[in-house]
Amino acid sequence: MSNGTRILLNSDGIITDWSKQHFEPVASPLSAISNPKVAYDLLTPLDNSRHGFSVQQGVQKLKPYGLQFQGTAGSQTDFTEAGLAGLSFLTAFRFSAIDTFQYVLDCRDLTVGSGHGFAITYNPTGQRLELRVAWPDGSMGIYYATGQTIVADKWYVACGVISPNRNHKLTLSDGTAIAASPTGYLANVAGSPLMLGASAAGSSMLKGDIGFFGAWGNEFSAGDITNAIALGTSIMTGRGETV
């Protein structure tokens, strides 16, 4: 064809390159929780909340469950929104290797005097998942649950709450609960573009997979977190994966 959309499929009939396709927003299962700020289903590059954000495929492989990361680069998004009075998010991920330090996602800025944002990391020391929060003075808090370890090739659904008023939470589908109530006020919780599968600077890349990412401009309650994890588990089960 000399004109029109070029469709690249692999032998299983799966699209291999987002840049060669034309996509339109579709109803996102993440919208079962009303009013998402962003809904990256990661089956297309679009934000299916219809707020106009997008995500780059980069070198990631497209899979029926989302994006597969090879540990060589992240996928940059343009999701950012300054001035939120709190943020809750839902994602699903798994690690294919657990011998190196890796980022699941990151939107931190550690500039002295204007630091902000958060990250999820895996630390091979203790095989632990960490919630990292940037503070206005450019420092960073690192929070994790003792006695809880991450295993390879297992899907985790994670619901996080980032609060300007300190009460940060990260809850996993395996029951892990990370909670932090540090002293201080966290400004601009989503003020920098979100990176998936690497640090904001593009280092410590993920070896594994990410199924989706959604975010909401409020702080989820305990009941909301339980419902969100059930939703995320249902999404991945519907894609043929076991959480």
PDB file of C-alpha atoms in Angstrom:
ATOM      1  CA  MET A   1       0.000   0.000   0.000  1.00  0.00           C
ATOM      2  CA  SER A   2       1.312   3.439  -0.843  1.00  0.00           C
ATOM      3  CA  ASN A   3      -1.150   5.234   1.427  1.00  0.00           C
ATOM      4  CA  GLY A   4      -3.016   4.495   4.616  1.00  0.00           C
ATOM      5  CA  THR A   5      -2.095   2.666   7.800  1.00  0.00           C
ATOM      6  CA  ARG A   6       0.628   0.039   7.749  1.00  0.00           C
ATOM      7  CA  ILE A   7      -0.071  -2.825  10.136  1.00  0.00           C
ATOM      8  CA  LEU A   8       2.887  -4.853  11.403  1.00  0.00           C
ATOM      9  CA  LEU A   9       1.970  -8.188  13.009  1.00  0.00           C
ATOM     10  CA  ASN A  10       4.083 -11.017  14.331  1.00  0.00           C
ATOM     11  CA  SER A  11       3.352 -14.686  13.689  1.00  0.00           C
ATOM     12  CA  ASP A  12       0.774 -14.689  16.487  1.00  0.00           C
ATOM     13  CA  GLY A  13      -1.126 -11.798  14.948  1.00  0.00           C
ATOM     14  CA  ILE A  14       0.044  -9.278  17.559  1.00  0.00           C
ATOM     15  CA  ILE A  15       0.847  -5.678  16.596  1.00  0.00           C
ATOM     16  CA  THR A  16       4.601  -5.146  16.949  1.00  0.00           C
ATOM     17  CA  ASP A  17       5.070  -1.412  16.369  1.00  0.00           C
ATOM     18  CA  TRP A  18       2.732   1.295  17.656  1.00  0.00           C
ATOM     19  CA  SER A  19       4.292   3.912  15.388  1.00  0.00           C
ATOM     20  CA  LYS A  20       2.964   2.113  12.287  1.00  0.00           C
ATOM     21  CA  GLN A  21      -0.658   2.106  13.458  1.00  0.00           C
ATOM     22  CA  HIS A  22      -3.495   4.555  13.867  1.00  0.00           C
ATOM     23  CA  PHE A  23      -5.314   4.319  17.199  1.00  0.00           C
ATOM     24  CA  GLU A  24      -8.407   5.928  18.675  1.00  0.00           C
ATOM     25  CA  PRO A  25      -9.234   6.077  22.409  1.00  0.00           C
ATOM     26  CA  VAL A  26     -11.390   3.213  23.647  1.00  0.00           C
ATOM     27  CA  ALA A  27     -13.234   2.514  26.883  1.00  0.00           C
ATOM     28  CA  SER A  28     -10.663   1.625  29.511  1.00  0.00           C
ATOM     29  CA  PRO A  29     -11.307  -0.961  32.235  1.00  0.00           C
ATOM     30  CA  LEU A  30      -9.480   1.480  34.529  1.00  0.00           C
ATOM     31  CA  SER A  31     -12.482   3.792  34.172  1.00  0.00           C
ATOM     32  CA  ALA A  32     -14.401   1.430  36.456  1.00  0.00           C
ATOM     33  CA  ILE A  33     -12.943   3.811  39.029  1.00  0.00           C
ATOM     34  CA  SER A  34     -14.487   7.109  37.981  1.00  0.00           C
ATOM     35  CA  ASN A  35     -12.631  10.118  36.646  1.00  0.00           C
ATOM     36  CA  PRO A  36      -9.098   8.854  36.010  1.00  0.00           C
ATOM     37  CA  LYS A  37      -6.546  11.547  35.273  1.00  0.00           C
ATOM     38  CA  VAL A  38      -4.773   9.097  32.964  1.00  0.00           C
ATOM     39  CA  ALA A  39      -5.491   5.531  31.817  1.00  0.00           C
ATOM     40  CA  TYR A  40      -2.605   3.820  30.069  1.00  0.00           C
ATOM     41  CA  ASP A  41      -3.875   0.342  29.219  1.00  0.00           C
ATOM     42  CA  LEU A  42      -0.523  -0.231  27.439  1.00  0.00           C
ATOM     43  CA  LEU A  43      -2.199  -2.111  24.612  1.00  0.00           C
ATOM     44  CA  THR A  44      -1.944   1.095  22.585  1.00  0.00           C
ATOM     45  CA  PRO A  45       0.106   4.287  23.139  1.00  0.00           C
ATOM     46  CA  LEU A  46      -3.012   6.253  24.067  1.00  0.00           C
ATOM     47  CA  ASP A  47      -4.386   7.548  27.322  1.00  0.00           C
ATOM     48  CA  ASN A  48      -7.863   6.037  27.305  1.00  0.00           C
ATOM     49  CA  SER A  49      -9.106   8.529  29.887  1.00  0.00           C
ATOM     50  CA  ARG A  50      -9.304  10.841  26.847  1.00  0.00           C
ATOM     51  CA  HIS A  51      -7.172  13.539  28.468  1.00  0.00           C
ATOM     52  CA  GLY A  52      -4.758  13.407  25.563  1.00  0.00           C
ATOM     53  CA  PHE A  53      -1.668  11.892  27.173  1.00  0.00           C
ATOM     54  CA  SER A  54       0.420   9.209  25.471  1.00  0.00           C
ATOM     55  CA  VAL A  55       3.234   6.750  26.123  1.00  0.00           C
ATOM     56  CA  GLN A  56       6.169   5.836  23.896  1.00  0.00           C
ATOM     57  CA  GLN A  57       6.799   2.205  23.041  1.00  0.00           C
ATOM     58  CA  GLY A  58      10.548   2.750  22.841  1.00  0.00           C
ATOM     59  CA  VAL A  59      12.321  -0.599  22.430  1.00  0.00           C
ATOM     60  CA  GLN A  60       9.689  -2.459  24.443  1.00  0.00           C
ATOM     61  CA  LYS A  61       7.960  -5.492  22.989  1.00  0.00           C
ATOM     62  CA  LEU A  62       4.183  -5.380  22.668  1.00  0.00           C
ATOM     63  CA  LYS A  63       2.423  -8.273  24.380  1.00  0.00           C
ATOM     64  CA  PRO A  64      -1.253  -9.196  24.884  1.00  0.00           C
ATOM     65  CA  TYR A  65      -0.825  -8.228  28.550  1.00  0.00           C
ATOM     66  CA  GLY A  66       1.022  -4.906  28.058  1.00  0.00           C
ATOM     67  CA  LEU A  67       4.679  -3.965  27.586  1.00  0.00           C
ATOM     68  CA  GLN A  68       7.697  -6.237  27.987  1.00  0.00           C
ATOM     69  CA  PHE A  69      10.871  -4.451  29.108  1.00  0.00           C
ATOM     70  CA  GLN A  70      14.288  -5.895  28.233  1.00  0.00           C
ATOM     71  CA  GLY A  71      16.324  -3.891  30.753  1.00  0.00           C
ATOM     72  CA  THR A  72      17.754  -1.552  28.106  1.00  0.00           C
ATOM     73  CA  ALA A  73      15.439   1.494  28.174  1.00  0.00           C
ATOM     74  CA  GLY A  74      12.249   2.859  29.677  1.00  0.00           C
ATOM     75  CA  SER A  75       9.033   4.064  28.056  1.00  0.00           C
ATOM     76  CA  GLN A  76       8.555   7.801  28.458  1.00  0.00           C
ATOM     77  CA  THR A  77       5.062   9.180  29.020  1.00  0.00           C
ATOM     78  CA  ASP A  78       3.870  12.776  29.002  1.00  0.00           C
ATOM     79  CA  PHE A  79       1.537  12.365  31.954  1.00  0.00           C
ATOM     80  CA  THR A  80       2.016  15.217  34.391  1.00  0.00           C
ATOM     81  CA  GLU A  81      -0.333  17.476  36.305  1.00  0.00           C
ATOM     82  CA  ALA A  82       0.806  20.136  38.691  1.00  0.00           C
ATOM     83  CA  GLY A  83      -1.110  21.222  41.757  1.00  0.00           C
ATOM     84  CA  LEU A  84      -2.928  18.003  42.600  1.00  0.00           C
ATOM     85  CA  ALA A  85      -4.235  17.760  46.149  1.00  0.00           C
ATOM     86  CA  GLY A  86      -3.175  14.124  46.299  1.00  0.00           C
ATOM     87  CA  LEU A  87      -2.762  11.281  43.841  1.00  0.00           C
ATOM     88  CA  SER A  88      -3.752   7.609  43.773  1.00  0.00           C
ATOM     89  CA  PHE A  89      -2.478   5.197  41.160  1.00  0.00           C
ATOM     90  CA  LEU A  90      -2.898   1.590  40.059  1.00  0.00           C
ATOM     91  CA  THR A  91      -0.422  -0.509  38.105  1.00  0.00           C
ATOM     92  CA  ALA A  92       0.614  -4.109  37.479  1.00  0.00           C
ATOM     93  CA  PHE A  93       4.156  -5.376  36.964  1.00  0.00           C
ATOM     94  CA  ARG A  94       6.439  -8.383  37.228  1.00  0.00           C
ATOM     95  CA  PHE A  95      10.203  -8.860  37.248  1.00  0.00           C
ATOM     96  CA  SER A  96      11.929 -11.407  35.024  1.00  0.00           C
ATOM     97  CA  ALA A  97      15.185 -10.883  36.937  1.00  0.00           C
ATOM     98  CA  ILE A  98      15.712  -9.832  40.547  1.00  0.00           C
ATOM     99  CA  ASP A  99      19.491  -9.602  40.731  1.00  0.00           C
ATOM    100  CA  THR A 100      19.780  -5.881  39.940  1.00  0.00           C
ATOM    101  CA  PHE A 101      18.305  -2.589  41.163  1.00  0.00           C
ATOM    102  CA  GLN A 102      15.387  -1.562  38.921  1.00  0.00           C
ATOM    103  CA  TYR A 103      12.704   1.088  38.516  1.00  0.00           C
ATOM    104  CA  VAL A 104       9.091   0.172  37.850  1.00  0.00           C
ATOM    105  CA  LEU A 105       8.131   3.828  37.406  1.00  0.00           C
ATOM    106  CA  ASP A 106       9.457   7.265  38.308  1.00  0.00           C
ATOM    107  CA  CYS A 107       8.303  10.879  38.194  1.00  0.00           C
ATOM    108  CA  ARG A 108      10.726  12.403  40.710  1.00  0.00           C
ATOM    109  CA  ASP A 109      12.638  15.655  40.443  1.00  0.00           C
ATOM    110  CA  LEU A 110      15.385  15.990  43.080  1.00  0.00           C
ATOM    111  CA  THR A 111      16.210  19.633  42.362  1.00  0.00           C
ATOM    112  CA  VAL A 112      17.163  21.409  45.589  1.00  0.00           C
ATOM    113  CA  GLY A 113      14.384  23.836  46.510  1.00  0.00           C
ATOM    114  CA  SER A 114      11.770  22.313  44.191  1.00  0.00           C
ATOM    115  CA  GLY A 115      11.991  18.540  44.621  1.00  0.00           C
ATOM    116  CA  HIS A 116       8.814  16.528  44.008  1.00  0.00           C
ATOM    117  CA  GLY A 117       7.375  13.252  42.738  1.00  0.00           C
ATOM    118  CA  PHE A 118       7.669   9.567  43.578  1.00  0.00           C
ATOM    119  CA  ALA A 119       9.009   6.268  42.288  1.00  0.00           C
ATOM    120  CA  ILE A 120       8.623   2.511  42.731  1.00  0.00           C
ATOM    121  CA  THR A 121      11.894   0.600  42.800  1.00  0.00           C
ATOM    122  CA  TYR A 122      13.102  -2.938  43.345  1.00  0.00           C
ATOM    123  CA  ASN A 123      16.176  -3.330  45.548  1.00  0.00           C
ATOM    124  CA  PRO A 124      18.017  -6.685  45.462  1.00  0.00           C
ATOM    125  CA  THR A 125      19.205  -5.948  48.986  1.00  0.00           C
ATOM    126  CA  GLY A 126      16.478  -7.788  50.847  1.00  0.00           C
ATOM    127  CA  GLN A 127      14.607  -8.491  47.571  1.00  0.00           C
ATOM    128  CA  ARG A 128      12.308  -5.640  48.505  1.00  0.00           C
ATOM    129  CA  LEU A 129       9.981  -3.243  46.747  1.00  0.00           C
ATOM    130  CA  GLU A 130      10.423   0.417  47.687  1.00  0.00           C
ATOM    131  CA  LEU A 131       8.329   3.565  47.524  1.00  0.00           C
ATOM    132  CA  ARG A 132      10.603   6.567  47.004  1.00  0.00           C
ATOM    133  CA  VAL A 133       9.336  10.105  47.565  1.00  0.00           C
ATOM    134  CA  ALA A 134      11.174  13.311  46.638  1.00  0.00           C
ATOM    135  CA  TRP A 135      11.051  16.229  49.071  1.00  0.00           C
ATOM    136  CA  PRO A 136      11.164  19.974  48.291  1.00  0.00           C
ATOM    137  CA  ASP A 137      14.717  20.311  49.661  1.00  0.00           C
ATOM    138  CA  GLY A 138      15.944  17.783  47.077  1.00  0.00           C
ATOM    139  CA  SER A 139      16.235  14.892  49.527  1.00  0.00           C
ATOM    140  CA  MET A 140      14.405  11.601  49.190  1.00  0.00           C
ATOM    141  CA  GLY A 141      12.545   9.258  51.520  1.00  0.00           C
ATOM    142  CA  ILE A 142      12.761   5.511  50.914  1.00  0.00           C
ATOM    143  CA  TYR A 143      10.021   3.321  52.409  1.00  0.00           C
ATOM    144  CA  TYR A 144       9.532  -0.461  52.371  1.00  0.00           C
ATOM    145  CA  ALA A 145       7.918  -3.287  54.304  1.00  0.00           C
ATOM    146  CA  THR A 146      10.302  -5.436  56.316  1.00  0.00           C
ATOM    147  CA  GLY A 147      10.028  -9.192  55.957  1.00  0.00           C
ATOM    148  CA  GLN A 148       8.332  -9.017  52.538  1.00  0.00           C
ATOM    149  CA  THR A 149      10.250 -10.210  49.479  1.00  0.00           C
ATOM    150  CA  ILE A 150       9.640  -9.945  45.752  1.00  0.00           C
ATOM    151  CA  VAL A 151       9.941 -13.038  43.556  1.00  0.00           C
ATOM    152  CA  ALA A 152      10.676 -13.271  39.850  1.00  0.00           C
ATOM    153  CA  ASP A 153       8.055 -14.065  37.205  1.00  0.00           C
ATOM    154  CA  LYS A 154       5.133 -13.173  39.462  1.00  0.00           C
ATOM    155  CA  TRP A 155       2.586 -10.494  38.639  1.00  0.00           C
ATOM    156  CA  TYR A 156       1.930  -7.861  41.301  1.00  0.00           C
ATOM    157  CA  VAL A 157      -0.923  -5.367  41.238  1.00  0.00           C
ATOM    158  CA  ALA A 158       0.030  -2.246  43.190  1.00  0.00           C
ATOM    159  CA  CYS A 159      -2.130   0.625  44.410  1.00  0.00           C
ATOM    160  CA  GLY A 160      -0.355   3.722  45.671  1.00  0.00           C
ATOM    161  CA  VAL A 161      -1.544   6.853  47.452  1.00  0.00           C
ATOM    162  CA  ILE A 162       0.695   9.916  47.435  1.00  0.00           C
ATOM    163  CA  SER A 163      -0.494  12.557  49.855  1.00  0.00           C
ATOM    164  CA  PRO A 164       0.774  16.134  50.160  1.00  0.00           C
ATOM    165  CA  ASN A 165      -0.062  15.724  53.839  1.00  0.00           C
ATOM    166  CA  ARG A 166       2.397  12.860  54.314  1.00  0.00           C
ATOM    167  CA  ASN A 167       0.316   9.690  54.542  1.00  0.00           C
ATOM    168  CA  HIS A 168       1.811   7.784  51.607  1.00  0.00           C
ATOM    169  CA  LYS A 169       0.840   4.155  50.980  1.00  0.00           C
ATOM    170  CA  LEU A 170       1.743   1.388  48.563  1.00  0.00           C
ATOM    171  CA  THR A 171      -0.304  -1.803  48.766  1.00  0.00           C
ATOM    172  CA  LEU A 172       0.385  -4.944  46.719  1.00  0.00           C
ATOM    173  CA  SER A 173      -1.859  -7.799  45.678  1.00  0.00           C
ATOM    174  CA  ASP A 174       0.240 -10.225  47.758  1.00  0.00           C
ATOM    175  CA  GLY A 175      -0.701  -8.343  50.921  1.00  0.00           C
ATOM    176  CA  THR A 176       2.464  -6.258  51.229  1.00  0.00           C
ATOM    177  CA  ALA A 177       1.663  -2.827  52.696  1.00  0.00           C
ATOM    178  CA  ILE A 178       4.170   0.008  52.671  1.00  0.00           C
ATOM    179  CA  ALA A 179       3.167   3.032  54.722  1.00  0.00           C
ATOM    180  CA  ALA A 180       5.013   6.270  55.383  1.00  0.00           C
ATOM    181  CA  SER A 181       4.109   9.262  57.508  1.00  0.00           C
ATOM    182  CA  PRO A 182       7.241  11.411  57.357  1.00  0.00           C
ATOM    183  CA  THR A 183       7.365  14.953  58.656  1.00  0.00           C
ATOM    184  CA  GLY A 184       6.889  17.623  56.019  1.00  0.00           C
ATOM    185  CA  TYR A 185       4.614  18.699  53.204  1.00  0.00           C
ATOM    186  CA  LEU A 186       4.999  17.147  49.739  1.00  0.00           C
ATOM    187  CA  ALA A 187       4.224  19.620  46.971  1.00  0.00           C
ATOM    188  CA  ASN A 188       3.504  18.995  43.287  1.00  0.00           C
ATOM    189  CA  VAL A 189       3.015  15.231  43.586  1.00  0.00           C
ATOM    190  CA  ALA A 190       2.715  14.661  39.807  1.00  0.00           C
ATOM    191  CA  GLY A 191       4.608  17.671  38.512  1.00  0.00           C
ATOM    192  CA  SER A 192       7.097  15.819  36.279  1.00  0.00           C
ATOM    193  CA  PRO A 193       6.459  13.442  33.352  1.00  0.00           C
ATOM    194  CA  LEU A 194       6.093   9.799  34.324  1.00  0.00           C
ATOM    195  CA  MET A 195       8.685   7.283  33.111  1.00  0.00           C
ATOM    196  CA  LEU A 196       7.774   3.597  32.965  1.00  0.00           C
ATOM    197  CA  GLY A 197      10.422   0.924  33.371  1.00  0.00           C
ATOM    198  CA  ALA A 198      13.360   3.192  34.218  1.00  0.00           C
ATOM    199  CA  SER A 199      14.350   6.136  36.384  1.00  0.00           C
ATOM    200  CA  ALA A 200      13.292   9.597  35.257  1.00  0.00           C
ATOM    201  CA  ALA A 201      16.881  10.006  34.016  1.00  0.00           C
ATOM    202  CA  GLY A 202      16.654   6.760  32.036  1.00  0.00           C
ATOM    203  CA  SER A 203      18.803   4.500  34.220  1.00  0.00           C
ATOM    204  CA  SER A 204      18.293   1.261  36.235  1.00  0.00           C
ATOM    205  CA  MET A 205      15.932  -0.158  33.651  1.00  0.00           C
ATOM    206  CA  LEU A 206      13.267  -2.764  34.327  1.00  0.00           C
ATOM    207  CA  LYS A 207      13.719  -6.382  33.300  1.00  0.00           C
ATOM    208  CA  GLY A 208      10.136  -7.526  33.235  1.00  0.00           C
ATOM    209  CA  ASP A 209       6.662  -6.356  32.288  1.00  0.00           C
ATOM    210  CA  ILE A 210       4.108  -3.634  33.016  1.00  0.00           C
ATOM    211  CA  GLY A 211       0.424  -4.271  32.358  1.00  0.00           C
ATOM    212  CA  PHE A 212      -1.142  -0.826  32.792  1.00  0.00           C
ATOM    213  CA  PHE A 213      -0.971   2.439  34.709  1.00  0.00           C
ATOM    214  CA  GLY A 214      -3.874   4.595  35.861  1.00  0.00           C
ATOM    215  CA  ALA A 215      -3.987   7.606  38.186  1.00  0.00           C
ATOM    216  CA  TRP A 216      -6.682   9.614  39.962  1.00  0.00           C
ATOM    217  CA  GLY A 217      -6.544  13.081  41.508  1.00  0.00           C
ATOM    218  CA  ASN A 218      -7.641  12.114  45.003  1.00  0.00           C
ATOM    219  CA  GLU A 219      -6.488   9.969  47.909  1.00  0.00           C
ATOM    220  CA  PHE A 220      -8.034   6.496  47.978  1.00  0.00           C
ATOM    221  CA  SER A 221      -9.482   5.216  51.238  1.00  0.00           C
ATOM    222  CA  ALA A 222      -8.679   1.725  52.564  1.00  0.00           C
ATOM    223  CA  GLY A 223     -11.820   0.421  50.898  1.00  0.00           C
ATOM    224  CA  ASP A 224     -10.926   2.148  47.637  1.00  0.00           C
ATOM    225  CA  ILE A 225      -7.489   0.489  47.689  1.00  0.00           C
ATOM    226  CA  THR A 226      -9.033  -2.951  48.157  1.00  0.00           C
ATOM    227  CA  ASN A 227     -11.416  -2.344  45.260  1.00  0.00           C
ATOM    228  CA  ALA A 228      -8.634  -0.988  43.055  1.00  0.00           C
ATOM    229  CA  ILE A 229      -6.442  -4.058  43.594  1.00  0.00           C
ATOM    230  CA  ALA A 230      -9.411  -6.288  42.790  1.00  0.00           C
ATOM    231  CA  LEU A 231      -9.938  -4.302  39.578  1.00  0.00           C
ATOM    232  CA  GLY A 232      -6.278  -4.558  38.603  1.00  0.00           C
ATOM    233  CA  THR A 233      -6.277  -8.294  39.284  1.00  0.00           C
ATOM    234  CA  SER A 234      -9.388  -8.668  37.121  1.00  0.00           C
ATOM    235  CA  ILE A 235      -7.750  -6.722  34.274  1.00  0.00           C
ATOM    236  CA  MET A 236      -4.692  -8.967  34.245  1.00  0.00           C
ATOM    237  CA  THR A 237      -6.780 -12.135  34.590  1.00  0.00           C
ATOM    238  CA  GLY A 238      -8.802 -10.980  31.596  1.00  0.00           C
ATOM    239  CA  ARG A 239      -5.532 -10.765  29.649  1.00  0.00           C
ATOM    240  CA  GLY A 240      -4.722 -14.366  30.449  1.00  0.00           C
ATOM    241  CA  GLU A 241      -2.289 -13.699  33.311  1.00  0.00           C
ATOM    242  CA  THR A 242      -2.296 -15.006  36.879  1.00  0.00           C
ATOM    243  CA  VAL A 243      -1.831 -12.576  39.768  1.00  0.00           C
TER     244      VAL A 243
END
